[in-house]
Amino acid sequence: MSNLRQDFIAFSVKTGVLRFGEFTTKAGRQSPYFFNAGLFHDGATLAQLSQFYAQTLLDSGVEFDMLFGPAYKGITLASATAMALAGKGRNTSFAYNRKEAKDHGEGGTLVGAKLAGKVVIIDDVISAGTSVRESVDMIRAAGAEPCAVLIALDRMERAGKDGQLSPNSAVQEVALQYNIPVISIGNLDDLFGYLNGAGADPQLLQHKEAVATYRERYGIA
């Protein structure tokens, strides 16, 4: 596990964004951990989070011209990442969408820079892939090219319902469907590595077995 990925998991745990216990996911699964990017809700944590996003994007080697943040969480994430990139010497424009079209002022559903060139979609996680699908459609309709999706955490678990599980995760299905890479700052393997590491809080080690069992049941091959 790279230092950046390890630092991101540790940061998420420290801020309470990544928690361990018993949680019910949108898919109705009982998960031993929960990641809520909405809890990155103060200036210091958002500033640090944006550094992780920016550095991960730069390290990926993906060629891009601008960023796009799907409403709602993606709006903050894309704008903060653009600021972090500027601080690293890469001034990049960004845009985002409204949930409802505006019929006055600049109008429409898109706000910010005009969508053009190679566009990176930035969000927190991919669950069903709905926001990615909508983002890809908007970007292509504007004549631009979606070139990658950048998320905070890849849960690396198979899509579908129990008894009808897909061999692929939601992240993999997005990558396959749109033929674009999905880049994550951290993933389930990083999380498990953190729990195995010497730096993990001894109180967190009690959740290691539950995470391993969950990964065995739902994790991708």
JSON list of C-alpha atoms in Angstrom, two decimals:
[
{"chain": "A", "resi": 1, "resn": "MET", "atom": "CA", "xyz": [0.00, 0.00, 0.00]},
{"chain": "A", "resi": 2, "resn": "SER", "atom": "CA", "xyz": [1.49, 3.36, -1.05]},
{"chain": "A", "resi": 3, "resn": "ASN", "atom": "CA", "xyz": [2.02, 6.06, 1.55]},
{"chain": "A", "resi": 4, "resn": "LEU", "atom": "CA", "xyz": [-0.67, 8.23, -0.05]},
{"chain": "A", "resi": 5, "resn": "ARG", "atom": "CA", "xyz": [-3.28, 5.47, 0.06]},
{"chain": "A", "resi": 6, "resn": "GLN", "atom": "CA", "xyz": [-2.28, 4.51, 3.60]},
{"chain": "A", "resi": 7, "resn": "ASP", "atom": "CA", "xyz": [-2.40, 8.13, 4.71]},
{"chain": "A", "resi": 8, "resn": "PHE", "atom": "CA", "xyz": [-5.86, 8.53, 3.14]},
{"chain": "A", "resi": 9, "resn": "ILE", "atom": "CA", "xyz": [-7.32, 5.57, 5.02]},
{"chain": "A", "resi": 10, "resn": "ALA", "atom": "CA", "xyz": [-5.77, 6.78, 8.28]},
{"chain": "A", "resi": 11, "resn": "PHE", "atom": "CA", "xyz": [-7.09, 10.30, 7.63]},
{"chain": "A", "resi": 12, "resn": "SER", "atom": "CA", "xyz": [-10.60, 8.97, 6.92]},
{"chain": "A", "resi": 13, "resn": "VAL", "atom": "CA", "xyz": [-10.60, 6.96, 10.14]},
{"chain": "A", "resi": 14, "resn": "LYS", "atom": "CA", "xyz": [-9.25, 9.87, 12.20]},
{"chain": "A", "resi": 15, "resn": "THR", "atom": "CA", "xyz": [-11.93, 12.26, 10.90]},
{"chain": "A", "resi": 16, "resn": "GLY", "atom": "CA", "xyz": [-14.72, 9.72, 11.50]},
{"chain": "A", "resi": 17, "resn": "VAL", "atom": "CA", "xyz": [-15.58, 9.58, 7.80]},
{"chain": "A", "resi": 18, "resn": "LEU", "atom": "CA", "xyz": [-14.62, 5.90, 7.75]},
{"chain": "A", "resi": 19, "resn": "ARG", "atom": "CA", "xyz": [-16.28, 4.05, 10.60]},
{"chain": "A", "resi": 20, "resn": "PHE", "atom": "CA", "xyz": [-16.46, 0.47, 11.75]},
{"chain": "A", "resi": 21, "resn": "GLY", "atom": "CA", "xyz": [-19.43, -1.34, 13.29]},
{"chain": "A", "resi": 22, "resn": "GLU", "atom": "CA", "xyz": [-22.71, -2.53, 11.80]},
{"chain": "A", "resi": 23, "resn": "PHE", "atom": "CA", "xyz": [-24.21, -0.55, 8.95]},
{"chain": "A", "resi": 24, "resn": "THR", "atom": "CA", "xyz": [-26.88, -1.16, 6.32]},
{"chain": "A", "resi": 25, "resn": "THR", "atom": "CA", "xyz": [-25.84, -0.10, 2.82]},
{"chain": "A", "resi": 26, "resn": "LYS", "atom": "CA", "xyz": [-28.12, 1.19, 0.05]},
{"chain": "A", "resi": 27, "resn": "ALA", "atom": "CA", "xyz": [-28.03, -2.35, -1.37]},
{"chain": "A", "resi": 28, "resn": "GLY", "atom": "CA", "xyz": [-29.43, -3.63, 1.93]},
{"chain": "A", "resi": 29, "resn": "ARG", "atom": "CA", "xyz": [-26.21, -5.38, 2.92]},
{"chain": "A", "resi": 30, "resn": "GLN", "atom": "CA", "xyz": [-24.95, -5.48, 6.49]},
{"chain": "A", "resi": 31, "resn": "SER", "atom": "CA", "xyz": [-21.53, -3.90, 6.19]},
{"chain": "A", "resi": 32, "resn": "PRO", "atom": "CA", "xyz": [-18.86, -3.82, 8.92]},
{"chain": "A", "resi": 33, "resn": "TYR", "atom": "CA", "xyz": [-17.70, -0.40, 7.74]},
{"chain": "A", "resi": 34, "resn": "PHE", "atom": "CA", "xyz": [-19.21, 2.77, 6.36]},
{"chain": "A", "resi": 35, "resn": "PHE", "atom": "CA", "xyz": [-17.66, 5.66, 4.41]},
{"chain": "A", "resi": 36, "resn": "ASN", "atom": "CA", "xyz": [-19.52, 8.98, 4.48]},
{"chain": "A", "resi": 37, "resn": "ALA", "atom": "CA", "xyz": [-17.74, 11.70, 2.51]},
{"chain": "A", "resi": 38, "resn": "GLY", "atom": "CA", "xyz": [-20.39, 14.17, 3.67]},
{"chain": "A", "resi": 39, "resn": "LEU", "atom": "CA", "xyz": [-18.53, 14.30, 6.99]},
{"chain": "A", "resi": 40, "resn": "PHE", "atom": "CA", "xyz": [-15.61, 16.09, 5.33]},
{"chain": "A", "resi": 41, "resn": "HIS", "atom": "CA", "xyz": [-17.47, 19.25, 6.27]},
{"chain": "A", "resi": 42, "resn": "ASP", "atom": "CA", "xyz": [-14.96, 21.75, 7.58]},
{"chain": "A", "resi": 43, "resn": "GLY", "atom": "CA", "xyz": [-12.26, 23.75, 5.89]},
{"chain": "A", "resi": 44, "resn": "ALA", "atom": "CA", "xyz": [-9.27, 21.84, 7.22]},
{"chain": "A", "resi": 45, "resn": "THR", "atom": "CA", "xyz": [-10.54, 18.36, 6.35]},
{"chain": "A", "resi": 46, "resn": "LEU", "atom": "CA", "xyz": [-11.80, 19.44, 2.92]},
{"chain": "A", "resi": 47, "resn": "ALA", "atom": "CA", "xyz": [-8.44, 21.06, 2.18]},
{"chain": "A", "resi": 48, "resn": "GLN", "atom": "CA", "xyz": [-6.63, 17.85, 3.10]},
{"chain": "A", "resi": 49, "resn": "LEU", "atom": "CA", "xyz": [-9.09, 15.72, 1.15]},
{"chain": "A", "resi": 50, "resn": "SER", "atom": "CA", "xyz": [-8.60, 17.84, -1.96]},
{"chain": "A", "resi": 51, "resn": "GLN", "atom": "CA", "xyz": [-4.86, 17.24, -1.75]},
{"chain": "A", "resi": 52, "resn": "PHE", "atom": "CA", "xyz": [-5.48, 13.49, -1.87]},
{"chain": "A", "resi": 53, "resn": "TYR", "atom": "CA", "xyz": [-7.76, 13.88, -4.89]},
{"chain": "A", "resi": 54, "resn": "ALA", "atom": "CA", "xyz": [-5.35, 16.15, -6.73]},
{"chain": "A", "resi": 55, "resn": "GLN", "atom": "CA", "xyz": [-2.25, 14.07, -6.10]},
{"chain": "A", "resi": 56, "resn": "THR", "atom": "CA", "xyz": [-4.03, 10.82, -6.99]},
{"chain": "A", "resi": 57, "resn": "LEU", "atom": "CA", "xyz": [-5.16, 12.34, -10.30]},
{"chain": "A", "resi": 58, "resn": "LEU", "atom": "CA", "xyz": [-1.69, 13.62, -11.12]},
{"chain": "A", "resi": 59, "resn": "ASP", "atom": "CA", "xyz": [-0.08, 10.30, -10.17]},
{"chain": "A", "resi": 60, "resn": "SER", "atom": "CA", "xyz": [-2.53, 8.40, -12.38]},
{"chain": "A", "resi": 61, "resn": "GLY", "atom": "CA", "xyz": [-0.98, 9.80, -15.55]},
{"chain": "A", "resi": 62, "resn": "VAL", "atom": "CA", "xyz": [-4.44, 10.40, -17.06]},
{"chain": "A", "resi": 63, "resn": "GLU", "atom": "CA", "xyz": [-4.44, 13.24, -19.59]},
{"chain": "A", "resi": 64, "resn": "PHE", "atom": "CA", "xyz": [-7.22, 15.71, -18.82]},
{"chain": "A", "resi": 65, "resn": "ASP", "atom": "CA", "xyz": [-8.36, 19.24, -19.59]},
{"chain": "A", "resi": 66, "resn": "MET", "atom": "CA", "xyz": [-10.97, 19.93, -16.92]},
{"chain": "A", "resi": 67, "resn": "LEU", "atom": "CA", "xyz": [-13.03, 18.52, -14.04]},
{"chain": "A", "resi": 68, "resn": "PHE", "atom": "CA", "xyz": [-16.75, 17.82, -13.67]},
{"chain": "A", "resi": 69, "resn": "GLY", "atom": "CA", "xyz": [-18.58, 17.40, -10.36]},
{"chain": "A", "resi": 70, "resn": "PRO", "atom": "CA", "xyz": [-22.02, 15.75, -10.40]},
{"chain": "A", "resi": 71, "resn": "ALA", "atom": "CA", "xyz": [-24.52, 17.25, -7.98]},
{"chain": "A", "resi": 72, "resn": "TYR", "atom": "CA", "xyz": [-24.41, 17.30, -5.08]},
{"chain": "A", "resi": 73, "resn": "LYS", "atom": "CA", "xyz": [-21.24, 15.99, -3.40]},
{"chain": "A", "resi": 74, "resn": "GLY", "atom": "CA", "xyz": [-19.28, 16.17, -6.63]},
{"chain": "A", "resi": 75, "resn": "ILE", "atom": "CA", "xyz": [-19.74, 19.94, -6.78]},
{"chain": "A", "resi": 76, "resn": "THR", "atom": "CA", "xyz": [-17.65, 20.55, -3.67]},
{"chain": "A", "resi": 77, "resn": "LEU", "atom": "CA", "xyz": [-15.17, 17.80, -4.51]},
{"chain": "A", "resi": 78, "resn": "ALA", "atom": "CA", "xyz": [-14.48, 19.04, -8.05]},
{"chain": "A", "resi": 79, "resn": "SER", "atom": "CA", "xyz": [-14.09, 22.68, -7.02]},
{"chain": "A", "resi": 80, "resn": "ALA", "atom": "CA", "xyz": [-11.83, 21.80, -4.08]},
{"chain": "A", "resi": 81, "resn": "THR", "atom": "CA", "xyz": [-9.73, 19.51, -6.27]},
{"chain": "A", "resi": 82, "resn": "ALA", "atom": "CA", "xyz": [-9.34, 22.28, -8.86]},
{"chain": "A", "resi": 83, "resn": "MET", "atom": "CA", "xyz": [-8.00, 24.55, -6.11]},
{"chain": "A", "resi": 84, "resn": "ALA", "atom": "CA", "xyz": [-5.58, 21.85, -4.93]},
{"chain": "A", "resi": 85, "resn": "LEU", "atom": "CA", "xyz": [-4.37, 21.26, -8.49]},
{"chain": "A", "resi": 86, "resn": "ALA", "atom": "CA", "xyz": [-3.76, 24.98, -8.92]},
{"chain": "A", "resi": 87, "resn": "GLY", "atom": "CA", "xyz": [-1.65, 24.89, -5.77]},
{"chain": "A", "resi": 88, "resn": "LYS", "atom": "CA", "xyz": [0.43, 22.16, -7.39]},
{"chain": "A", "resi": 89, "resn": "GLY", "atom": "CA", "xyz": [0.97, 24.24, -10.53]},
{"chain": "A", "resi": 90, "resn": "ARG", "atom": "CA", "xyz": [-1.85, 22.78, -12.65]},
{"chain": "A", "resi": 91, "resn": "ASN", "atom": "CA", "xyz": [-4.57, 25.39, -13.14]},
{"chain": "A", "resi": 92, "resn": "THR", "atom": "CA", "xyz": [-7.66, 23.47, -14.29]},
{"chain": "A", "resi": 93, "resn": "SER", "atom": "CA", "xyz": [-11.20, 24.63, -15.01]},
{"chain": "A", "resi": 94, "resn": "PHE", "atom": "CA", "xyz": [-14.25, 22.85, -13.63]},
{"chain": "A", "resi": 95, "resn": "ALA", "atom": "CA", "xyz": [-18.00, 22.60, -14.12]},
{"chain": "A", "resi": 96, "resn": "TYR", "atom": "CA", "xyz": [-20.94, 21.00, -12.37]},
{"chain": "A", "resi": 97, "resn": "ASN", "atom": "CA", "xyz": [-24.62, 20.40, -12.91]},
{"chain": "A", "resi": 98, "resn": "ARG", "atom": "CA", "xyz": [-27.85, 21.41, -11.23]},
{"chain": "A", "resi": 99, "resn": "LYS", "atom": "CA", "xyz": [-30.48, 18.87, -10.34]},
{"chain": "A", "resi": 100, "resn": "GLU", "atom": "CA", "xyz": [-33.11, 21.10, -11.96]},
{"chain": "A", "resi": 101, "resn": "ALA", "atom": "CA", "xyz": [-32.72, 23.35, -14.97]},
{"chain": "A", "resi": 102, "resn": "LYS", "atom": "CA", "xyz": [-32.67, 27.10, -14.38]},
{"chain": "A", "resi": 103, "resn": "ASP", "atom": "CA", "xyz": [-34.81, 29.21, -16.72]},
{"chain": "A", "resi": 104, "resn": "HIS", "atom": "CA", "xyz": [-33.23, 32.60, -15.96]},
{"chain": "A", "resi": 105, "resn": "GLY", "atom": "CA", "xyz": [-29.74, 34.07, -15.69]},
{"chain": "A", "resi": 106, "resn": "GLU", "atom": "CA", "xyz": [-27.31, 31.75, -17.46]},
{"chain": "A", "resi": 107, "resn": "GLY", "atom": "CA", "xyz": [-30.03, 29.10, -17.58]},
{"chain": "A", "resi": 108, "resn": "GLY", "atom": "CA", "xyz": [-29.69, 25.37, -18.19]},
{"chain": "A", "resi": 109, "resn": "THR", "atom": "CA", "xyz": [-28.37, 22.65, -15.93]},
{"chain": "A", "resi": 110, "resn": "LEU", "atom": "CA", "xyz": [-24.62, 23.22, -16.30]},
{"chain": "A", "resi": 111, "resn": "VAL", "atom": "CA", "xyz": [-22.62, 25.76, -14.29]},
{"chain": "A", "resi": 112, "resn": "GLY", "atom": "CA", "xyz": [-18.98, 26.77, -14.56]},
{"chain": "A", "resi": 113, "resn": "ALA", "atom": "CA", "xyz": [-16.57, 26.34, -17.44]},
{"chain": "A", "resi": 114, "resn": "LYS", "atom": "CA", "xyz": [-17.81, 25.16, -20.80]},
{"chain": "A", "resi": 115, "resn": "LEU", "atom": "CA", "xyz": [-17.43, 21.40, -21.12]},
{"chain": "A", "resi": 116, "resn": "ALA", "atom": "CA", "xyz": [-14.63, 20.78, -23.60]},
{"chain": "A", "resi": 117, "resn": "GLY", "atom": "CA", "xyz": [-11.76, 18.42, -24.21]},
{"chain": "A", "resi": 118, "resn": "LYS", "atom": "CA", "xyz": [-11.00, 15.54, -21.86]},
{"chain": "A", "resi": 119, "resn": "VAL", "atom": "CA", "xyz": [-13.09, 15.68, -18.70]},
{"chain": "A", "resi": 120, "resn": "VAL", "atom": "CA", "xyz": [-12.52, 13.90, -15.36]},
{"chain": "A", "resi": 121, "resn": "ILE", "atom": "CA", "xyz": [-15.67, 13.15, -13.37]},
{"chain": "A", "resi": 122, "resn": "ILE", "atom": "CA", "xyz": [-15.09, 13.55, -9.63]},
{"chain": "A", "resi": 123, "resn": "ASP", "atom": "CA", "xyz": [-17.33, 11.99, -6.97]},
{"chain": "A", "resi": 124, "resn": "ASP", "atom": "CA", "xyz": [-17.08, 10.31, -3.56]},
{"chain": "A", "resi": 125, "resn": "VAL", "atom": "CA", "xyz": [-18.00, 6.69, -4.34]},
{"chain": "A", "resi": 126, "resn": "ILE", "atom": "CA", "xyz": [-19.75, 4.67, -7.04]},
{"chain": "A", "resi": 127, "resn": "SER", "atom": "CA", "xyz": [-22.78, 2.73, -5.84]},
{"chain": "A", "resi": 128, "resn": "ALA", "atom": "CA", "xyz": [-25.16, 2.05, -8.72]},
{"chain": "A", "resi": 129, "resn": "GLY", "atom": "CA", "xyz": [-23.27, 4.21, -11.20]},
{"chain": "A", "resi": 130, "resn": "THR", "atom": "CA", "xyz": [-26.27, 6.48, -11.79]},
{"chain": "A", "resi": 131, "resn": "SER", "atom": "CA", "xyz": [-24.44, 9.78, -11.33]},
{"chain": "A", "resi": 132, "resn": "VAL", "atom": "CA", "xyz": [-21.62, 8.60, -13.61]},
{"chain": "A", "resi": 133, "resn": "ARG", "atom": "CA", "xyz": [-24.11, 7.64, -16.33]},
{"chain": "A", "resi": 134, "resn": "GLU", "atom": "CA", "xyz": [-25.80, 11.04, -16.13]},
{"chain": "A", "resi": 135, "resn": "SER", "atom": "CA", "xyz": [-22.44, 12.81, -16.12]},
{"chain": "A", "resi": 136, "resn": "VAL", "atom": "CA", "xyz": [-21.17, 10.90, -19.15]},
{"chain": "A", "resi": 137, "resn": "ASP", "atom": "CA", "xyz": [-24.35, 11.75, -21.05]},
{"chain": "A", "resi": 138, "resn": "MET", "atom": "CA", "xyz": [-24.04, 15.47, -20.23]},
{"chain": "A", "resi": 139, "resn": "ILE", "atom": "CA", "xyz": [-20.36, 15.60, -21.12]},
{"chain": "A", "resi": 140, "resn": "ARG", "atom": "CA", "xyz": [-20.84, 13.83, -24.44]},
{"chain": "A", "resi": 141, "resn": "ALA", "atom": "CA", "xyz": [-23.91, 15.91, -25.29]},
{"chain": "A", "resi": 142, "resn": "ALA", "atom": "CA", "xyz": [-21.71, 18.99, -24.92]},
{"chain": "A", "resi": 143, "resn": "GLY", "atom": "CA", "xyz": [-19.20, 17.56, -27.38]},
{"chain": "A", "resi": 144, "resn": "ALA", "atom": "CA", "xyz": [-16.56, 16.79, -24.75]},
{"chain": "A", "resi": 145, "resn": "GLU", "atom": "CA", "xyz": [-14.95, 13.47, -23.81]},
{"chain": "A", "resi": 146, "resn": "PRO", "atom": "CA", "xyz": [-15.23, 11.79, -20.39]},
{"chain": "A", "resi": 147, "resn": "CYS", "atom": "CA", "xyz": [-11.71, 10.45, -19.84]},
{"chain": "A", "resi": 148, "resn": "ALA", "atom": "CA", "xyz": [-11.79, 9.10, -16.27]},
{"chain": "A", "resi": 149, "resn": "VAL", "atom": "CA", "xyz": [-13.75, 8.91, -13.04]},
{"chain": "A", "resi": 150, "resn": "LEU", "atom": "CA", "xyz": [-11.98, 9.82, -9.81]},
{"chain": "A", "resi": 151, "resn": "ILE", "atom": "CA", "xyz": [-13.50, 8.68, -6.51]},
{"chain": "A", "resi": 152, "resn": "ALA", "atom": "CA", "xyz": [-12.42, 8.61, -2.89]},
{"chain": "A", "resi": 153, "resn": "LEU", "atom": "CA", "xyz": [-13.09, 4.97, -1.97]},
{"chain": "A", "resi": 154, "resn": "ASP", "atom": "CA", "xyz": [-13.65, 1.86, -4.06]},
{"chain": "A", "resi": 155, "resn": "ARG", "atom": "CA", "xyz": [-15.54, -0.68, -1.93]},
{"chain": "A", "resi": 156, "resn": "MET", "atom": "CA", "xyz": [-14.49, -3.42, -4.40]},
{"chain": "A", "resi": 157, "resn": "GLU", "atom": "CA", "xyz": [-17.69, -5.39, -3.90]},
{"chain": "A", "resi": 158, "resn": "ARG", "atom": "CA", "xyz": [-19.82, -7.21, -6.41]},
{"chain": "A", "resi": 159, "resn": "ALA", "atom": "CA", "xyz": [-22.89, -5.46, -7.77]},
{"chain": "A", "resi": 160, "resn": "GLY", "atom": "CA", "xyz": [-26.37, -6.99, -7.64]},
{"chain": "A", "resi": 161, "resn": "LYS", "atom": "CA", "xyz": [-28.52, -8.64, -5.01]},
{"chain": "A", "resi": 162, "resn": "ASP", "atom": "CA", "xyz": [-27.72, -11.73, -2.97]},
{"chain": "A", "resi": 163, "resn": "GLY", "atom": "CA", "xyz": [-28.26, -14.78, -5.14]},
{"chain": "A", "resi": 164, "resn": "GLN", "atom": "CA", "xyz": [-27.79, -12.68, -8.28]},
{"chain": "A", "resi": 165, "resn": "LEU", "atom": "CA", "xyz": [-24.40, -11.14, -7.68]},
{"chain": "A", "resi": 166, "resn": "SER", "atom": "CA", "xyz": [-22.51, -9.84, -10.68]},
{"chain": "A", "resi": 167, "resn": "PRO", "atom": "CA", "xyz": [-18.92, -11.01, -11.14]},
{"chain": "A", "resi": 168, "resn": "ASN", "atom": "CA", "xyz": [-18.02, -7.32, -11.41]},
{"chain": "A", "resi": 169, "resn": "SER", "atom": "CA", "xyz": [-18.20, -4.44, -8.98]},
{"chain": "A", "resi": 170, "resn": "ALA", "atom": "CA", "xyz": [-20.11, -1.25, -9.77]},
{"chain": "A", "resi": 171, "resn": "VAL", "atom": "CA", "xyz": [-16.75, 0.41, -10.40]},
{"chain": "A", "resi": 172, "resn": "GLN", "atom": "CA", "xyz": [-15.70, -2.29, -12.86]},
{"chain": "A", "resi": 173, "resn": "GLU", "atom": "CA", "xyz": [-19.04, -2.13, -14.66]},
{"chain": "A", "resi": 174, "resn": "VAL", "atom": "CA", "xyz": [-18.69, 1.63, -15.11]},
{"chain": "A", "resi": 175, "resn": "ALA", "atom": "CA", "xyz": [-15.15, 1.19, -16.48]},
{"chain": "A", "resi": 176, "resn": "LEU", "atom": "CA", "xyz": [-16.31, -1.52, -18.88]},
{"chain": "A", "resi": 177, "resn": "GLN", "atom": "CA", "xyz": [-19.47, 0.23, -20.01]},
{"chain": "A", "resi": 178, "resn": "TYR", "atom": "CA", "xyz": [-17.84, 3.56, -20.81]},
{"chain": "A", "resi": 179, "resn": "ASN", "atom": "CA", "xyz": [-14.32, 2.33, -21.55]},
{"chain": "A", "resi": 180, "resn": "ILE", "atom": "CA", "xyz": [-12.76, 4.82, -19.15]},
{"chain": "A", "resi": 181, "resn": "PRO", "atom": "CA", "xyz": [-10.59, 4.22, -16.09]},
{"chain": "A", "resi": 182, "resn": "VAL", "atom": "CA", "xyz": [-12.01, 4.60, -12.59]},
{"chain": "A", "resi": 183, "resn": "ILE", "atom": "CA", "xyz": [-9.34, 5.87, -10.22]},
{"chain": "A", "resi": 184, "resn": "SER", "atom": "CA", "xyz": [-9.71, 5.70, -6.45]},
{"chain": "A", "resi": 185, "resn": "ILE", "atom": "CA", "xyz": [-7.66, 7.29, -3.70]},
{"chain": "A", "resi": 186, "resn": "GLY", "atom": "CA", "xyz": [-8.16, 4.15, -1.61]},
{"chain": "A", "resi": 187, "resn": "ASN", "atom": "CA", "xyz": [-10.02, 0.85, -1.75]},
{"chain": "A", "resi": 188, "resn": "LEU", "atom": "CA", "xyz": [-11.09, -2.14, 0.33]},
{"chain": "A", "resi": 189, "resn": "ASP", "atom": "CA", "xyz": [-7.66, -3.75, 0.02]},
{"chain": "A", "resi": 190, "resn": "ASP", "atom": "CA", "xyz": [-6.08, -0.58, 1.41]},
{"chain": "A", "resi": 191, "resn": "LEU", "atom": "CA", "xyz": [-8.59, -0.55, 4.25]},
{"chain": "A", "resi": 192, "resn": "PHE", "atom": "CA", "xyz": [-7.80, -4.17, 5.11]},
{"chain": "A", "resi": 193, "resn": "GLY", "atom": "CA", "xyz": [-4.09, -3.45, 4.86]},
{"chain": "A", "resi": 194, "resn": "TYR", "atom": "CA", "xyz": [-4.57, -0.59, 7.30]},
{"chain": "A", "resi": 195, "resn": "LEU", "atom": "CA", "xyz": [-6.26, -2.92, 9.78]},
{"chain": "A", "resi": 196, "resn": "ASN", "atom": "CA", "xyz": [-3.36, -5.33, 9.38]},
{"chain": "A", "resi": 197, "resn": "GLY", "atom": "CA", "xyz": [-0.74, -2.63, 9.77]},
{"chain": "A", "resi": 198, "resn": "ALA", "atom": "CA", "xyz": [1.17, -1.82, 12.89]},
{"chain": "A", "resi": 199, "resn": "GLY", "atom": "CA", "xyz": [-0.22, 1.70, 12.84]},
{"chain": "A", "resi": 200, "resn": "ALA", "atom": "CA", "xyz": [-3.82, 0.60, 13.26]},
{"chain": "A", "resi": 201, "resn": "ASP", "atom": "CA", "xyz": [-5.57, 1.49, 16.49]},
{"chain": "A", "resi": 202, "resn": "PRO", "atom": "CA", "xyz": [-5.77, -1.67, 18.64]},
{"chain": "A", "resi": 203, "resn": "GLN", "atom": "CA", "xyz": [-9.46, -0.91, 19.15]},
{"chain": "A", "resi": 204, "resn": "LEU", "atom": "CA", "xyz": [-9.96, -1.17, 15.39]},
{"chain": "A", "resi": 205, "resn": "LEU", "atom": "CA", "xyz": [-8.39, -4.61, 15.14]},
{"chain": "A", "resi": 206, "resn": "GLN", "atom": "CA", "xyz": [-11.57, -6.14, 16.54]},
{"chain": "A", "resi": 207, "resn": "HIS", "atom": "CA", "xyz": [-13.24, -5.31, 13.23]},
{"chain": "A", "resi": 208, "resn": "LYS", "atom": "CA", "xyz": [-10.60, -7.04, 11.10]},
{"chain": "A", "resi": 209, "resn": "GLU", "atom": "CA", "xyz": [-12.37, -10.42, 11.04]},
{"chain": "A", "resi": 210, "resn": "ALA", "atom": "CA", "xyz": [-15.74, -8.86, 10.14]},
{"chain": "A", "resi": 211, "resn": "VAL", "atom": "CA", "xyz": [-14.17, -6.93, 7.25]},
{"chain": "A", "resi": 212, "resn": "ALA", "atom": "CA", "xyz": [-12.43, -10.11, 6.04]},
{"chain": "A", "resi": 213, "resn": "THR", "atom": "CA", "xyz": [-15.70, -12.06, 6.15]},
{"chain": "A", "resi": 214, "resn": "TYR", "atom": "CA", "xyz": [-17.52, -9.31, 4.26]},
{"chain": "A", "resi": 215, "resn": "ARG", "atom": "CA", "xyz": [-14.79, -9.18, 1.63]},
{"chain": "A", "resi": 216, "resn": "GLU", "atom": "CA", "xyz": [-14.94, -12.96, 1.23]},
{"chain": "A", "resi": 217, "resn": "ARG", "atom": "CA", "xyz": [-18.70, -12.83, 0.66]},
{"chain": "A", "resi": 218, "resn": "TYR", "atom": "CA", "xyz": [-19.03, -9.76, -1.54]},
{"chain": "A", "resi": 219, "resn": "GLY", "atom": "CA", "xyz": [-15.54, -8.88, -2.73]},
{"chain": "A", "resi": 220, "resn": "ILE", "atom": "CA", "xyz": [-14.55, -9.09, -6.38]},
{"chain": "A", "resi": 221, "resn": "ALA", "atom": "CA", "xyz": [-12.10, -11.78, -7.44]}
]
